[in-house]
Amino acid sequence: MKKVLFFLINIYFFATPLVSEENFNLKLLEKYYSAENISKTEILGYYSEYKEKYFQNKNIENLTNYIEACTLYSTLYSSGQIPDFKTEIESLNEKLQNELNNYPFSSEVLMTYADYVYSEFSWKKDTTYNIFVLPNIYRKIINLDKSNEAALVKLALWYISASKYSTSNWNSFISKQESKIEKLSNPDKFNGYLLYSMFYMKKYNVEMGMKYLNKARELYPKNPLTFFIEQNYKNGKIGW
């Protein structure tokens, strides 16, 4: 059950913006949200295509598409459907870092890489690197582009996991980003609703906690995460 939950959380937490080169990627994410089955050959084919495109013509646009393909590839691995790809999957992050070092940092590429870093939580045994680097990536993005609302709200969502009733500085930042959820894509909204539901439950505001949980349920009625979280609330647990 834990592996299934992490798989769902991973694919749900980071949805990419809707632009022409990412239609297929977003389409797959929407299928996951709607609890539809996705053929592993679709994701493997998508990964192979964009990997080949990047290494044939190295540029920022192709790198961004390649990283997105790696994120889907990593997520597919976390589902347990492709155990034979273990060695390649575990070497992806090092390869991506090597490629990133060849380009100046940009907020778009860093956001895409942050999505990949988060995807590894679902299958890595040692996530020390991920826990350390992910919030720093968001902060770097915000330094590059202070109006990047996606980075601001995703940093807030990251803080929610460690926030408590008494963490006033984090809580203030989290509250300030709350309205930005509605500007996100539907998959990101779903995650935002779930995590802000947990945030309010931690603050003993049950009414707001349930309001956000119900907003998530309305967005994707067949998604199992709302059921799991609600059952946890009933059992006195706030979280996945």
Coordinates of C-alpha atoms in Angstrom, one line a residue:
M1 CA 0.0 0.0 0.0
K2 CA 2.8 2.4 0.9
K3 CA 4.4 1.9 -2.5
V4 CA 1.1 2.5 -4.3
L5 CA 0.5 5.7 -2.3
F6 CA 4.0 7.0 -3.1
F7 CA 3.5 6.2 -6.8
L8 CA 0.2 8.2 -6.8
I9 CA 1.6 11.1 -4.8
N10 CA 4.7 11.3 -7.0
I11 CA 2.8 11.6 -10.3
Y12 CA 0.2 13.9 -8.8
F13 CA 2.5 16.3 -7.1
F14 CA 4.3 17.7 -10.2
A15 CA 2.3 18.4 -13.3
T16 CA 3.9 20.5 -16.0
P17 CA 2.4 23.6 -17.7
L18 CA 0.4 23.1 -20.8
V19 CA 2.4 24.0 -23.8
S20 CA 2.6 22.4 -27.2
E21 CA 5.6 20.1 -26.6
E22 CA 4.1 18.8 -23.4
N23 CA 0.6 17.8 -24.5
F24 CA 1.4 14.1 -24.4
N25 CA 3.0 14.4 -20.9
L26 CA 0.0 16.3 -19.5
K27 CA -2.4 13.8 -21.2
L28 CA -0.7 10.9 -19.3
L29 CA -0.9 12.8 -16.1
E30 CA -4.6 13.5 -16.6
K31 CA -5.1 9.8 -17.2
Y32 CA -3.5 9.0 -13.8
Y33 CA -5.6 11.5 -12.0
S34 CA -8.7 10.0 -13.6
A35 CA -7.7 6.6 -12.4
E36 CA -7.3 5.3 -16.0
N37 CA -4.8 2.6 -17.0
I38 CA -1.8 3.7 -19.0
S39 CA 0.2 1.4 -21.1
K40 CA 3.9 1.2 -20.1
T41 CA 4.8 1.2 -23.8
E42 CA 3.4 4.7 -24.1
I43 CA 5.8 6.0 -21.4
L44 CA 8.8 4.0 -22.6
G45 CA 8.2 5.2 -26.1
Y46 CA 7.9 8.8 -25.0
Y47 CA 11.1 8.5 -23.0
S48 CA 13.1 6.9 -25.8
E49 CA 11.9 9.5 -28.3
Y50 CA 12.9 12.6 -26.3
K51 CA 16.2 11.0 -25.1
E52 CA 17.2 10.5 -28.7
K53 CA 16.1 14.0 -29.7
Y54 CA 18.1 15.6 -27.0
F55 CA 21.4 13.7 -27.6
Q56 CA 21.1 14.3 -31.4
N57 CA 20.5 18.0 -30.9
K58 CA 21.5 19.4 -27.5
N59 CA 19.7 22.6 -26.6
I60 CA 17.6 23.9 -23.7
E61 CA 14.3 23.1 -25.3
N62 CA 15.2 19.5 -26.0
L63 CA 16.8 19.2 -22.5
T64 CA 13.6 20.3 -20.9
N65 CA 11.6 17.7 -22.8
Y66 CA 14.1 15.0 -22.0
I67 CA 13.9 15.8 -18.3
E68 CA 10.1 15.6 -18.4
A69 CA 10.4 12.2 -20.1
C70 CA 12.8 11.1 -17.4
T71 CA 10.2 12.1 -14.8
L72 CA 7.5 9.9 -16.4
Y73 CA 10.1 7.1 -16.8
S74 CA 11.0 7.3 -13.1
T75 CA 7.3 7.3 -12.1
L76 CA 6.7 4.2 -14.2
Y77 CA 9.5 2.5 -12.5
S78 CA 8.0 3.3 -9.1
S79 CA 4.9 1.4 -10.1
G80 CA 6.8 -1.8 -10.2
Q81 CA 6.0 -2.4 -13.9
I82 CA 9.6 -2.2 -15.2
P83 CA 12.0 -3.7 -12.5
D84 CA 14.5 -4.7 -15.2
F85 CA 15.3 -1.0 -15.8
K86 CA 16.7 -0.5 -12.3
T87 CA 20.3 0.2 -13.3
E88 CA 19.3 2.8 -15.9
I89 CA 16.7 4.5 -13.7
E90 CA 19.2 4.8 -10.8
S91 CA 21.7 6.5 -13.0
L92 CA 19.3 9.1 -14.5
N93 CA 19.9 11.8 -11.9
E94 CA 23.6 11.8 -12.3
K95 CA 23.2 12.0 -16.1
L96 CA 20.8 14.9 -15.8
Q97 CA 23.1 16.8 -13.5
N98 CA 25.9 16.4 -16.0
E99 CA 23.8 17.8 -18.7
L100 CA 22.5 20.7 -16.6
N101 CA 26.0 21.8 -15.9
N102 CA 26.4 22.6 -19.6
Y103 CA 23.8 25.3 -19.5
P104 CA 23.1 28.5 -17.6
F105 CA 20.4 28.1 -15.0
S106 CA 16.9 29.1 -16.0
S107 CA 13.7 29.0 -14.1
E108 CA 12.0 26.7 -16.6
V109 CA 14.7 24.1 -16.7
L110 CA 15.1 24.2 -12.9
M111 CA 11.3 23.7 -12.4
T112 CA 11.4 20.7 -14.7
Y113 CA 14.4 19.2 -12.9
A114 CA 12.6 19.8 -9.5
D115 CA 9.8 17.7 -10.9
Y116 CA 12.3 14.9 -11.6
V117 CA 14.0 15.1 -8.2
Y118 CA 10.6 14.7 -6.5
S119 CA 9.7 11.7 -8.6
E120 CA 12.6 9.8 -7.0
F121 CA 10.9 9.8 -3.6
S122 CA 8.7 7.0 -4.7
W123 CA 11.5 4.5 -5.2
K124 CA 14.8 5.7 -3.7
K125 CA 15.8 4.1 -0.4
D126 CA 18.1 7.0 0.5
T127 CA 16.4 10.3 -0.2
T128 CA 18.8 12.6 1.7
Y129 CA 19.9 14.3 -1.4
N130 CA 16.4 14.9 -2.6
I131 CA 15.2 16.3 0.8
F132 CA 18.2 18.7 0.9
V133 CA 18.2 19.9 -2.7
L134 CA 14.5 20.3 -3.6
P135 CA 13.6 23.3 -1.5
N136 CA 16.9 24.9 -2.6
I137 CA 15.9 24.5 -6.2
Y138 CA 12.7 26.3 -5.6
R139 CA 14.5 29.1 -3.8
K140 CA 16.9 29.4 -6.7
I141 CA 14.0 29.6 -9.1
I142 CA 12.4 32.3 -7.0
N143 CA 15.7 34.3 -7.0
L144 CA 15.8 34.1 -10.7
D145 CA 12.2 34.9 -11.2
K146 CA 10.5 36.4 -8.1
S147 CA 7.1 36.3 -9.9
N148 CA 7.2 32.6 -10.5
E149 CA 4.0 31.6 -8.8
A150 CA 4.4 27.9 -9.5
A151 CA 7.7 27.8 -7.6
L152 CA 6.3 29.9 -4.7
V153 CA 3.3 27.6 -4.2
K154 CA 5.3 24.4 -4.6
L155 CA 7.8 25.6 -2.0
A156 CA 4.8 26.3 0.2
L157 CA 3.5 22.7 -0.4
W158 CA 6.9 21.4 0.5
Y159 CA 6.8 23.3 3.8
I160 CA 3.4 21.9 4.6
S161 CA 4.8 18.5 5.1
A162 CA 7.0 19.7 7.9
S163 CA 4.8 22.5 9.3
K164 CA 3.1 22.4 12.7
Y165 CA 0.7 24.6 14.5
S166 CA 3.7 26.4 16.1
T167 CA 5.8 26.9 12.9
S168 CA 4.7 30.5 12.5
N169 CA 7.2 31.6 9.9
W170 CA 6.4 28.7 7.6
N171 CA 2.7 29.0 8.2
S172 CA 2.7 32.6 7.2
F173 CA 4.5 31.8 4.0
I174 CA 2.1 28.9 3.3
S175 CA -0.9 31.1 3.9
K176 CA 0.4 33.8 1.6
Q177 CA 0.7 31.4 -1.3
E178 CA -2.7 29.8 -0.9
S179 CA -4.6 31.8 -3.5
K180 CA -2.1 30.8 -6.2
I181 CA -3.4 27.3 -6.2
E182 CA -6.3 28.3 -8.4
K183 CA -3.9 29.5 -11.2
L184 CA -2.3 26.0 -11.5
S185 CA -3.1 23.2 -13.9
N186 CA -5.8 20.8 -12.7
P187 CA -3.2 18.1 -11.6
D188 CA -1.3 20.7 -9.5
K189 CA -4.6 22.1 -8.1
F190 CA -5.4 18.6 -6.9
N191 CA -2.2 18.3 -5.0
G192 CA -2.6 21.8 -3.7
Y193 CA -6.0 21.1 -2.4
L194 CA -4.9 17.9 -0.7
L195 CA -1.9 19.5 1.0
Y196 CA -3.7 22.6 2.1
S197 CA -6.4 20.3 3.5
M198 CA -3.6 18.7 5.7
F199 CA -2.2 22.2 6.5
Y200 CA -5.6 23.3 8.0
M201 CA -6.1 20.0 9.8
K202 CA -2.7 20.5 11.5
K203 CA -4.0 23.9 12.6
Y204 CA -7.2 22.2 14.0
N205 CA -9.3 24.0 11.4
V206 CA -11.4 21.0 10.4
E207 CA -13.9 23.0 8.4
M208 CA -11.2 24.4 6.0
G209 CA -9.4 21.0 6.0
M210 CA -12.5 19.2 4.8
K211 CA -13.3 22.1 2.3
Y212 CA -10.0 21.5 0.5
L213 CA -10.4 17.7 0.6
N214 CA -13.8 18.0 -1.0
K215 CA -12.5 20.4 -3.7
A216 CA -9.9 17.7 -4.6
R217 CA -12.6 15.1 -4.7
E218 CA -14.8 17.2 -7.0
L219 CA -11.8 17.7 -9.3
Y220 CA -11.1 14.0 -9.7
P221 CA -13.9 11.9 -8.2
K222 CA -12.4 8.5 -8.9
N223 CA -8.9 9.4 -7.6
P224 CA -8.2 7.1 -4.5
L225 CA -6.1 9.6 -2.6
T226 CA -9.0 11.5 -1.3
F227 CA -10.4 8.3 0.2
F228 CA -7.1 7.4 1.8
I229 CA -6.6 10.8 3.3
E230 CA -10.2 11.0 4.6
Q231 CA -9.8 7.6 6.3
N232 CA -6.5 8.7 7.8
Y233 CA -8.3 11.8 9.2
K234 CA -11.0 9.5 10.8
N235 CA -8.2 7.5 12.4
G236 CA -6.5 10.5 13.8
K237 CA -3.7 10.7 11.2
I238 CA -2.9 13.8 9.1
G239 CA -1.1 12.8 5.9
W240 CA -0.9 10.2 3.3

